[in-house]
Amino acid sequence: MNEVLKQIGEIGIVPVVVLNDAKDAEPLAQALCDGGLPCAEVTFRTDAAEESIRIMAEKFPNMLVGAGTVLTTEQVDRAVAAGAKFIVSPGLNPKVVKYCVEKNIPITPGCANPSDVEQALENGLEVVKFFPAEQAGGLAYIKAIAAPYVGMKFMPTGGINPKNVKEYLACDKIHACGGSWMVKGDLVKAGEFDKIRELVKEAVEIVKESRGK
Ligand SMILES: O=C(O)C(=O)C[C@H](O)[C@H](O)COP(=O)(O)O
């Protein structure tokens, strides 16, 4: 497996970040690293995404900074030029997936049914996002969908929280979980980076408990 994806699996939780102002990128990355999750999926939902990725990648070179909500190959280029080490998308866009595979850029596209998973397999992917996880059927659905695709691992995202994340992480089909609960927009906006760091620490403890470490 690709080294970046391997590291994401070891970290266990990918904070999904929506930043409206790139000035928040540095203190947020600091809080994530200090709390023990040196990783972020910065979503291309806002204009500040590209600059935020650039700042995080420059100031925290050891951090796994990736781009989320990547819907076009042009966004892939912008994200990677800014320093993104991985790409995530809510769905499986064959054009975007092929583009990333050709360029050796780790991509984790969203899959919500067996046909999506088969497209991912055809492109040689070993990890896919499962989105929106809770709303689309949760862990029971992942276990059912994973059964025929023996080597495939899933990164559920959407509706994951400190309560249900344990059960996901304890399942051997789960590579890591994505979630925004520790980096909520209102906390970022209010500059509550200490609170974010504490929520991140709690998340790290949950990963350890779930994996029996
Ligand atoms: O924007 C994207 O590309 C997405 O994939 C959506 C996010 O992953 C989820 O919105 C996070 O879900 P929550 O943890 O429930 O907030």
mmCIF file of C-alpha atoms and ligand atoms in Angstrom:
data_model
loop_
_atom_site.group_PDB
_atom_site.id
_atom_site.type_symbol
_atom_site.label_atom_id
_atom_site.label_comp_id
_atom_site.label_asym_id
_atom_site.label_seq_id
_atom_site.Cartn_x
_atom_site.Cartn_y
_atom_site.Cartn_z
ATOM 1 C CA MET A 1 0.000 0.000 0.000
ATOM 2 C CA ASN A 2 1.066 3.576 -0.648
ATOM 3 C CA GLU A 3 3.070 5.038 2.256
ATOM 4 C CA VAL A 4 0.733 8.001 2.844
ATOM 5 C CA LEU A 5 -2.327 5.759 2.995
ATOM 6 C CA LYS A 6 -0.462 3.433 5.332
ATOM 7 C CA GLN A 7 0.260 6.326 7.670
ATOM 8 C CA ILE A 8 -3.381 7.430 7.567
ATOM 9 C CA GLY A 9 -4.323 3.918 8.628
ATOM 10 C CA GLU A 10 -1.918 4.107 11.542
ATOM 11 C CA ILE A 11 -3.245 7.506 12.675
ATOM 12 C CA GLY A 12 -6.787 6.092 12.515
ATOM 13 C CA ILE A 13 -8.823 9.277 12.298
ATOM 14 C CA VAL A 14 -8.720 11.899 9.552
ATOM 15 C CA PRO A 15 -10.021 15.284 10.712
ATOM 16 C CA VAL A 16 -12.208 16.756 7.966
ATOM 17 C CA VAL A 17 -11.700 20.501 7.919
ATOM 18 C CA VAL A 18 -13.696 23.293 6.308
ATOM 19 C CA LEU A 19 -11.735 26.532 6.537
ATOM 20 C CA ASN A 20 -13.275 29.847 5.583
ATOM 21 C CA ASP A 21 -10.166 31.844 6.332
ATOM 22 C CA ALA A 22 -6.611 30.695 5.632
ATOM 23 C CA LYS A 23 -5.396 32.569 8.704
ATOM 24 C CA ASP A 24 -6.868 29.710 10.770
ATOM 25 C CA ALA A 25 -4.782 27.090 8.974
ATOM 26 C CA GLU A 26 -1.636 27.412 11.079
ATOM 27 C CA PRO A 27 -3.199 27.420 14.574
ATOM 28 C CA LEU A 28 -5.505 24.605 13.528
ATOM 29 C CA ALA A 29 -2.643 22.486 12.225
ATOM 30 C CA GLN A 30 -0.728 23.221 15.433
ATOM 31 C CA ALA A 31 -3.689 22.020 17.526
ATOM 32 C CA LEU A 32 -4.036 18.865 15.423
ATOM 33 C CA CYS A 33 -0.336 18.039 15.727
ATOM 34 C CA ASP A 34 -0.190 18.877 19.447
ATOM 35 C CA GLY A 35 -3.271 16.778 20.101
ATOM 36 C CA GLY A 36 -1.776 13.790 18.287
ATOM 37 C CA LEU A 37 -3.561 13.681 14.923
ATOM 38 C CA PRO A 38 -0.970 15.099 12.503
ATOM 39 C CA CYS A 39 -3.370 14.841 9.613
ATOM 40 C CA ALA A 40 -6.100 16.857 7.911
ATOM 41 C CA GLU A 41 -8.428 16.585 4.958
ATOM 42 C CA VAL A 42 -8.898 20.201 3.950
ATOM 43 C CA THR A 43 -12.051 20.332 1.879
ATOM 44 C CA PHE A 44 -12.238 22.270 -1.366
ATOM 45 C CA ARG A 45 -15.634 23.551 -0.312
ATOM 46 C CA THR A 46 -14.227 26.980 0.369
ATOM 47 C CA ASP A 47 -11.971 29.400 -1.463
ATOM 48 C CA ALA A 48 -9.532 29.279 1.461
ATOM 49 C CA ALA A 49 -8.772 25.573 0.946
ATOM 50 C CA GLU A 50 -5.832 25.885 -1.403
ATOM 51 C CA GLU A 51 -4.021 28.535 0.629
ATOM 52 C CA SER A 52 -4.781 26.644 3.865
ATOM 53 C CA ILE A 53 -3.193 23.491 2.448
ATOM 54 C CA ARG A 54 -0.159 25.520 1.376
ATOM 55 C CA ILE A 55 0.273 27.014 4.849
ATOM 56 C CA MET A 56 -0.174 23.685 6.657
ATOM 57 C CA ALA A 57 2.176 21.834 4.326
ATOM 58 C CA GLU A 58 4.859 24.515 4.588
ATOM 59 C CA LYS A 59 4.740 25.011 8.350
ATOM 60 C CA PHE A 60 4.201 21.361 9.257
ATOM 61 C CA PRO A 61 6.147 19.307 6.725
ATOM 62 C CA ASN A 62 5.634 16.077 8.673
ATOM 63 C CA MET A 63 1.898 16.491 8.773
ATOM 64 C CA LEU A 64 -0.277 14.502 6.365
ATOM 65 C CA VAL A 65 -2.206 17.283 4.707
ATOM 66 C CA GLY A 66 -4.639 16.239 2.021
ATOM 67 C CA ALA A 67 -7.429 17.786 0.011
ATOM 68 C CA GLY A 68 -11.068 16.768 0.335
ATOM 69 C CA THR A 69 -14.160 17.399 -1.795
ATOM 70 C CA VAL A 70 -11.957 17.231 -4.869
ATOM 71 C CA LEU A 71 -14.319 17.110 -7.818
ATOM 72 C CA THR A 72 -12.125 17.922 -10.835
ATOM 73 C CA THR A 73 -8.653 17.182 -12.181
ATOM 74 C CA GLU A 74 -7.970 20.908 -12.075
ATOM 75 C CA GLN A 75 -8.576 20.842 -8.310
ATOM 76 C CA VAL A 76 -6.221 17.849 -8.054
ATOM 77 C CA ASP A 77 -3.497 19.930 -9.690
ATOM 78 C CA ARG A 78 -4.132 22.916 -7.434
ATOM 79 C CA ALA A 79 -4.214 20.773 -4.304
ATOM 80 C CA VAL A 80 -1.000 18.934 -5.129
ATOM 81 C CA ALA A 81 0.786 22.146 -6.121
ATOM 82 C CA ALA A 82 -0.202 23.563 -2.739
ATOM 83 C CA GLY A 83 1.329 20.545 -0.999
ATOM 84 C CA ALA A 84 -1.532 18.064 -0.591
ATOM 85 C CA LYS A 85 -0.229 14.538 -0.072
ATOM 86 C CA PHE A 86 -3.533 12.803 -0.737
ATOM 87 C CA ILE A 87 -6.861 13.439 -2.421
ATOM 88 C CA VAL A 88 -10.319 12.551 -1.151
ATOM 89 C CA SER A 89 -13.625 12.909 -2.957
ATOM 90 C CA PRO A 90 -17.205 12.381 -1.840
ATOM 91 C CA GLY A 91 -17.993 10.155 -4.835
ATOM 92 C CA LEU A 92 -16.083 8.174 -7.443
ATOM 93 C CA ASN A 93 -15.399 10.327 -10.469
ATOM 94 C CA PRO A 94 -13.643 7.972 -12.936
ATOM 95 C CA LYS A 95 -11.791 10.828 -14.605
ATOM 96 C CA VAL A 96 -10.407 12.163 -11.330
ATOM 97 C CA VAL A 97 -9.479 8.672 -10.104
ATOM 98 C CA LYS A 98 -7.642 7.771 -13.334
ATOM 99 C CA TYR A 99 -5.826 11.092 -13.338
ATOM 100 C CA CYS A 100 -4.559 10.554 -9.777
ATOM 101 C CA VAL A 101 -3.605 6.929 -10.400
ATOM 102 C CA GLU A 102 -1.613 7.890 -13.505
ATOM 103 C CA LYS A 103 0.238 10.526 -11.543
ATOM 104 C CA ASN A 104 0.768 8.312 -8.520
ATOM 105 C CA ILE A 105 -1.236 10.599 -6.257
ATOM 106 C CA PRO A 106 -3.012 8.728 -3.450
ATOM 107 C CA ILE A 107 -6.764 9.037 -4.011
ATOM 108 C CA THR A 108 -9.552 7.836 -1.752
ATOM 109 C CA PRO A 109 -12.821 8.257 -3.636
ATOM 110 C CA GLY A 110 -16.209 7.926 -1.999
ATOM 111 C CA CYS A 111 -17.978 4.645 -2.630
ATOM 112 C CA ALA A 112 -21.507 3.942 -1.494
ATOM 113 C CA ASN A 113 -22.374 0.758 -3.387
ATOM 114 C CA PRO A 114 -20.759 -2.352 -4.931
ATOM 115 C CA SER A 115 -20.488 -0.773 -8.401
ATOM 116 C CA ASP A 116 -18.404 2.073 -6.985
ATOM 117 C CA VAL A 117 -16.160 -0.399 -5.173
ATOM 118 C CA GLU A 118 -15.637 -2.357 -8.408
ATOM 119 C CA GLN A 119 -14.623 0.799 -10.249
ATOM 120 C CA ALA A 120 -12.125 1.477 -7.468
ATOM 121 C CA LEU A 121 -10.789 -2.078 -7.740
ATOM 122 C CA GLU A 122 -10.420 -1.724 -11.485
ATOM 123 C CA ASN A 123 -8.235 1.299 -10.857
ATOM 124 C CA GLY A 124 -6.081 -0.651 -8.453
ATOM 125 C CA LEU A 125 -7.224 1.141 -5.302
ATOM 126 C CA GLU A 126 -6.947 -0.574 -1.931
ATOM 127 C CA VAL A 127 -8.753 1.999 0.220
ATOM 128 C CA VAL A 128 -11.984 3.835 -0.509
ATOM 129 C CA LYS A 129 -14.029 6.316 1.435
ATOM 130 C CA PHE A 130 -17.518 5.232 2.455
ATOM 131 C CA PHE A 131 -19.721 8.310 2.327
ATOM 132 C CA PRO A 132 -22.047 9.322 3.891
ATOM 133 C CA ALA A 133 -21.272 6.539 6.326
ATOM 134 C CA GLU A 134 -23.967 6.697 8.974
ATOM 135 C CA GLN A 135 -26.717 7.806 6.619
ATOM 136 C CA ALA A 136 -25.855 5.176 3.985
ATOM 137 C CA GLY A 137 -26.064 2.208 6.336
ATOM 138 C CA GLY A 138 -23.211 2.465 8.794
ATOM 139 C CA LEU A 139 -20.949 -0.346 9.846
ATOM 140 C CA ALA A 140 -23.481 -3.066 9.044
ATOM 141 C CA TYR A 141 -23.542 -1.897 5.435
ATOM 142 C CA ILE A 142 -19.741 -1.739 5.252
ATOM 143 C CA LYS A 143 -19.430 -5.295 6.562
ATOM 144 C CA ALA A 144 -21.912 -6.512 3.960
ATOM 145 C CA ILE A 145 -20.369 -4.601 1.073
ATOM 146 C CA ALA A 146 -16.823 -5.574 2.100
ATOM 147 C CA ALA A 147 -17.516 -9.306 2.156
ATOM 148 C CA PRO A 148 -17.019 -9.980 -1.566
ATOM 149 C CA TYR A 149 -14.113 -7.536 -1.945
ATOM 150 C CA VAL A 150 -11.623 -9.219 0.317
ATOM 151 C CA GLY A 151 -8.684 -6.837 0.028
ATOM 152 C CA MET A 152 -10.610 -3.574 0.072
ATOM 153 C CA LYS A 153 -10.468 -1.292 3.116
ATOM 154 C CA PHE A 154 -12.899 1.499 3.903
ATOM 155 C CA MET A 155 -12.634 4.978 5.342
ATOM 156 C CA PRO A 156 -16.133 5.798 6.600
ATOM 157 C CA THR A 157 -16.944 9.497 6.784
ATOM 158 C CA GLY A 158 -20.181 11.329 7.480
ATOM 159 C CA GLY A 159 -21.966 11.133 10.804
ATOM 160 C CA ILE A 160 -18.998 9.658 12.654
ATOM 161 C CA ASN A 161 -18.688 10.900 16.232
ATOM 162 C CA PRO A 162 -16.838 10.011 19.449
ATOM 163 C CA LYS A 163 -19.574 7.535 20.367
ATOM 164 C CA ASN A 164 -19.813 5.469 17.210
ATOM 165 C CA VAL A 165 -16.199 5.745 16.019
ATOM 166 C CA LYS A 166 -15.005 2.986 18.389
ATOM 167 C CA GLU A 167 -17.138 0.358 16.768
ATOM 168 C CA TYR A 168 -15.984 1.347 13.287
ATOM 169 C CA LEU A 169 -12.314 1.316 14.239
ATOM 170 C CA ALA A 170 -12.592 -2.092 15.847
ATOM 171 C CA CYS A 171 -13.670 -3.633 12.512
ATOM 172 C CA ASP A 172 -10.833 -5.022 10.392
ATOM 173 C CA LYS A 173 -12.408 -3.654 7.190
ATOM 174 C CA ILE A 174 -11.904 -0.102 8.421
ATOM 175 C CA HIS A 175 -8.699 1.612 7.402
ATOM 176 C CA ALA A 176 -9.419 4.861 9.275
ATOM 177 C CA CYS A 177 -12.429 7.072 9.982
ATOM 178 C CA GLY A 178 -12.985 10.597 8.707
ATOM 179 C CA GLY A 179 -14.850 13.136 10.783
ATOM 180 C CA SER A 180 -15.288 16.789 11.551
ATOM 181 C CA TRP A 181 -16.396 16.572 15.164
ATOM 182 C CA MET A 182 -13.076 17.743 16.641
ATOM 183 C CA VAL A 183 -12.621 20.588 14.149
ATOM 184 C CA LYS A 184 -16.122 22.032 13.926
ATOM 185 C CA GLY A 185 -16.437 25.321 12.071
ATOM 186 C CA ASP A 186 -17.784 27.212 15.083
ATOM 187 C CA LEU A 187 -14.759 26.218 17.186
ATOM 188 C CA VAL A 188 -12.371 27.309 14.451
ATOM 189 C CA LYS A 189 -14.236 30.563 13.913
ATOM 190 C CA ALA A 190 -14.155 31.308 17.634
ATOM 191 C CA GLY A 191 -10.416 30.595 17.750
ATOM 192 C CA GLU A 192 -10.974 27.781 20.262
ATOM 193 C CA PHE A 193 -7.803 25.921 19.326
ATOM 194 C CA ASP A 194 -7.195 24.728 22.892
ATOM 195 C CA LYS A 195 -10.595 23.070 22.854
ATOM 196 C CA ILE A 196 -9.811 21.540 19.459
ATOM 197 C CA ARG A 197 -6.534 20.162 20.821
ATOM 198 C CA GLU A 198 -8.413 18.545 23.722
ATOM 199 C CA LEU A 199 -11.004 16.998 21.387
ATOM 200 C CA VAL A 200 -8.159 15.705 19.240
ATOM 201 C CA LYS A 201 -6.499 14.142 22.292
ATOM 202 C CA GLU A 202 -9.766 12.428 23.176
ATOM 203 C CA ALA A 203 -10.002 11.110 19.626
ATOM 204 C CA VAL A 204 -6.465 9.711 19.892
ATOM 205 C CA GLU A 205 -7.434 7.898 23.095
ATOM 206 C CA ILE A 206 -10.439 6.400 21.333
ATOM 207 C CA VAL A 207 -8.210 5.088 18.535
ATOM 208 C CA LYS A 208 -5.917 3.461 21.094
ATOM 209 C CA GLU A 209 -8.814 1.886 23.004
ATOM 210 C CA SER A 210 -10.489 0.593 19.859
ATOM 211 C CA ARG A 211 -7.319 -1.026 18.647
ATOM 212 C CA GLY A 212 -6.390 -2.415 22.043
ATOM 213 C CA LYS A 213 -3.146 -0.430 22.319
HETATM 214 O O1 LIG B 1 -16.755 17.406 1.754
HETATM 215 C C1 LIG B 1 -16.496 16.245 1.476
HETATM 216 O O2 LIG B 1 -15.778 15.889 0.562
HETATM 217 C C2 LIG B 1 -17.028 15.173 2.265
HETATM 218 O O3 LIG B 1 -16.720 14.084 2.000
HETATM 219 C C3 LIG B 1 -17.912 15.438 3.351
HETATM 220 C C4 LIG B 1 -17.259 15.217 4.680
HETATM 221 O O4 LIG B 1 -16.418 14.119 4.667
HETATM 222 C C5 LIG B 1 -18.303 15.022 5.662
HETATM 223 O O5 LIG B 1 -19.208 16.060 5.566
HETATM 224 C C6 LIG B 1 -17.800 14.948 7.050
HETATM 225 O O6 LIG B 1 -18.861 14.486 7.788
HETATM 226 P P1 LIG B 1 -19.146 14.880 9.283
HETATM 227 O O7 LIG B 1 -18.020 14.325 10.102
HETATM 228 O O8 LIG B 1 -20.447 14.235 9.566
HETATM 229 O O9 LIG B 1 -19.191 16.377 9.309
#
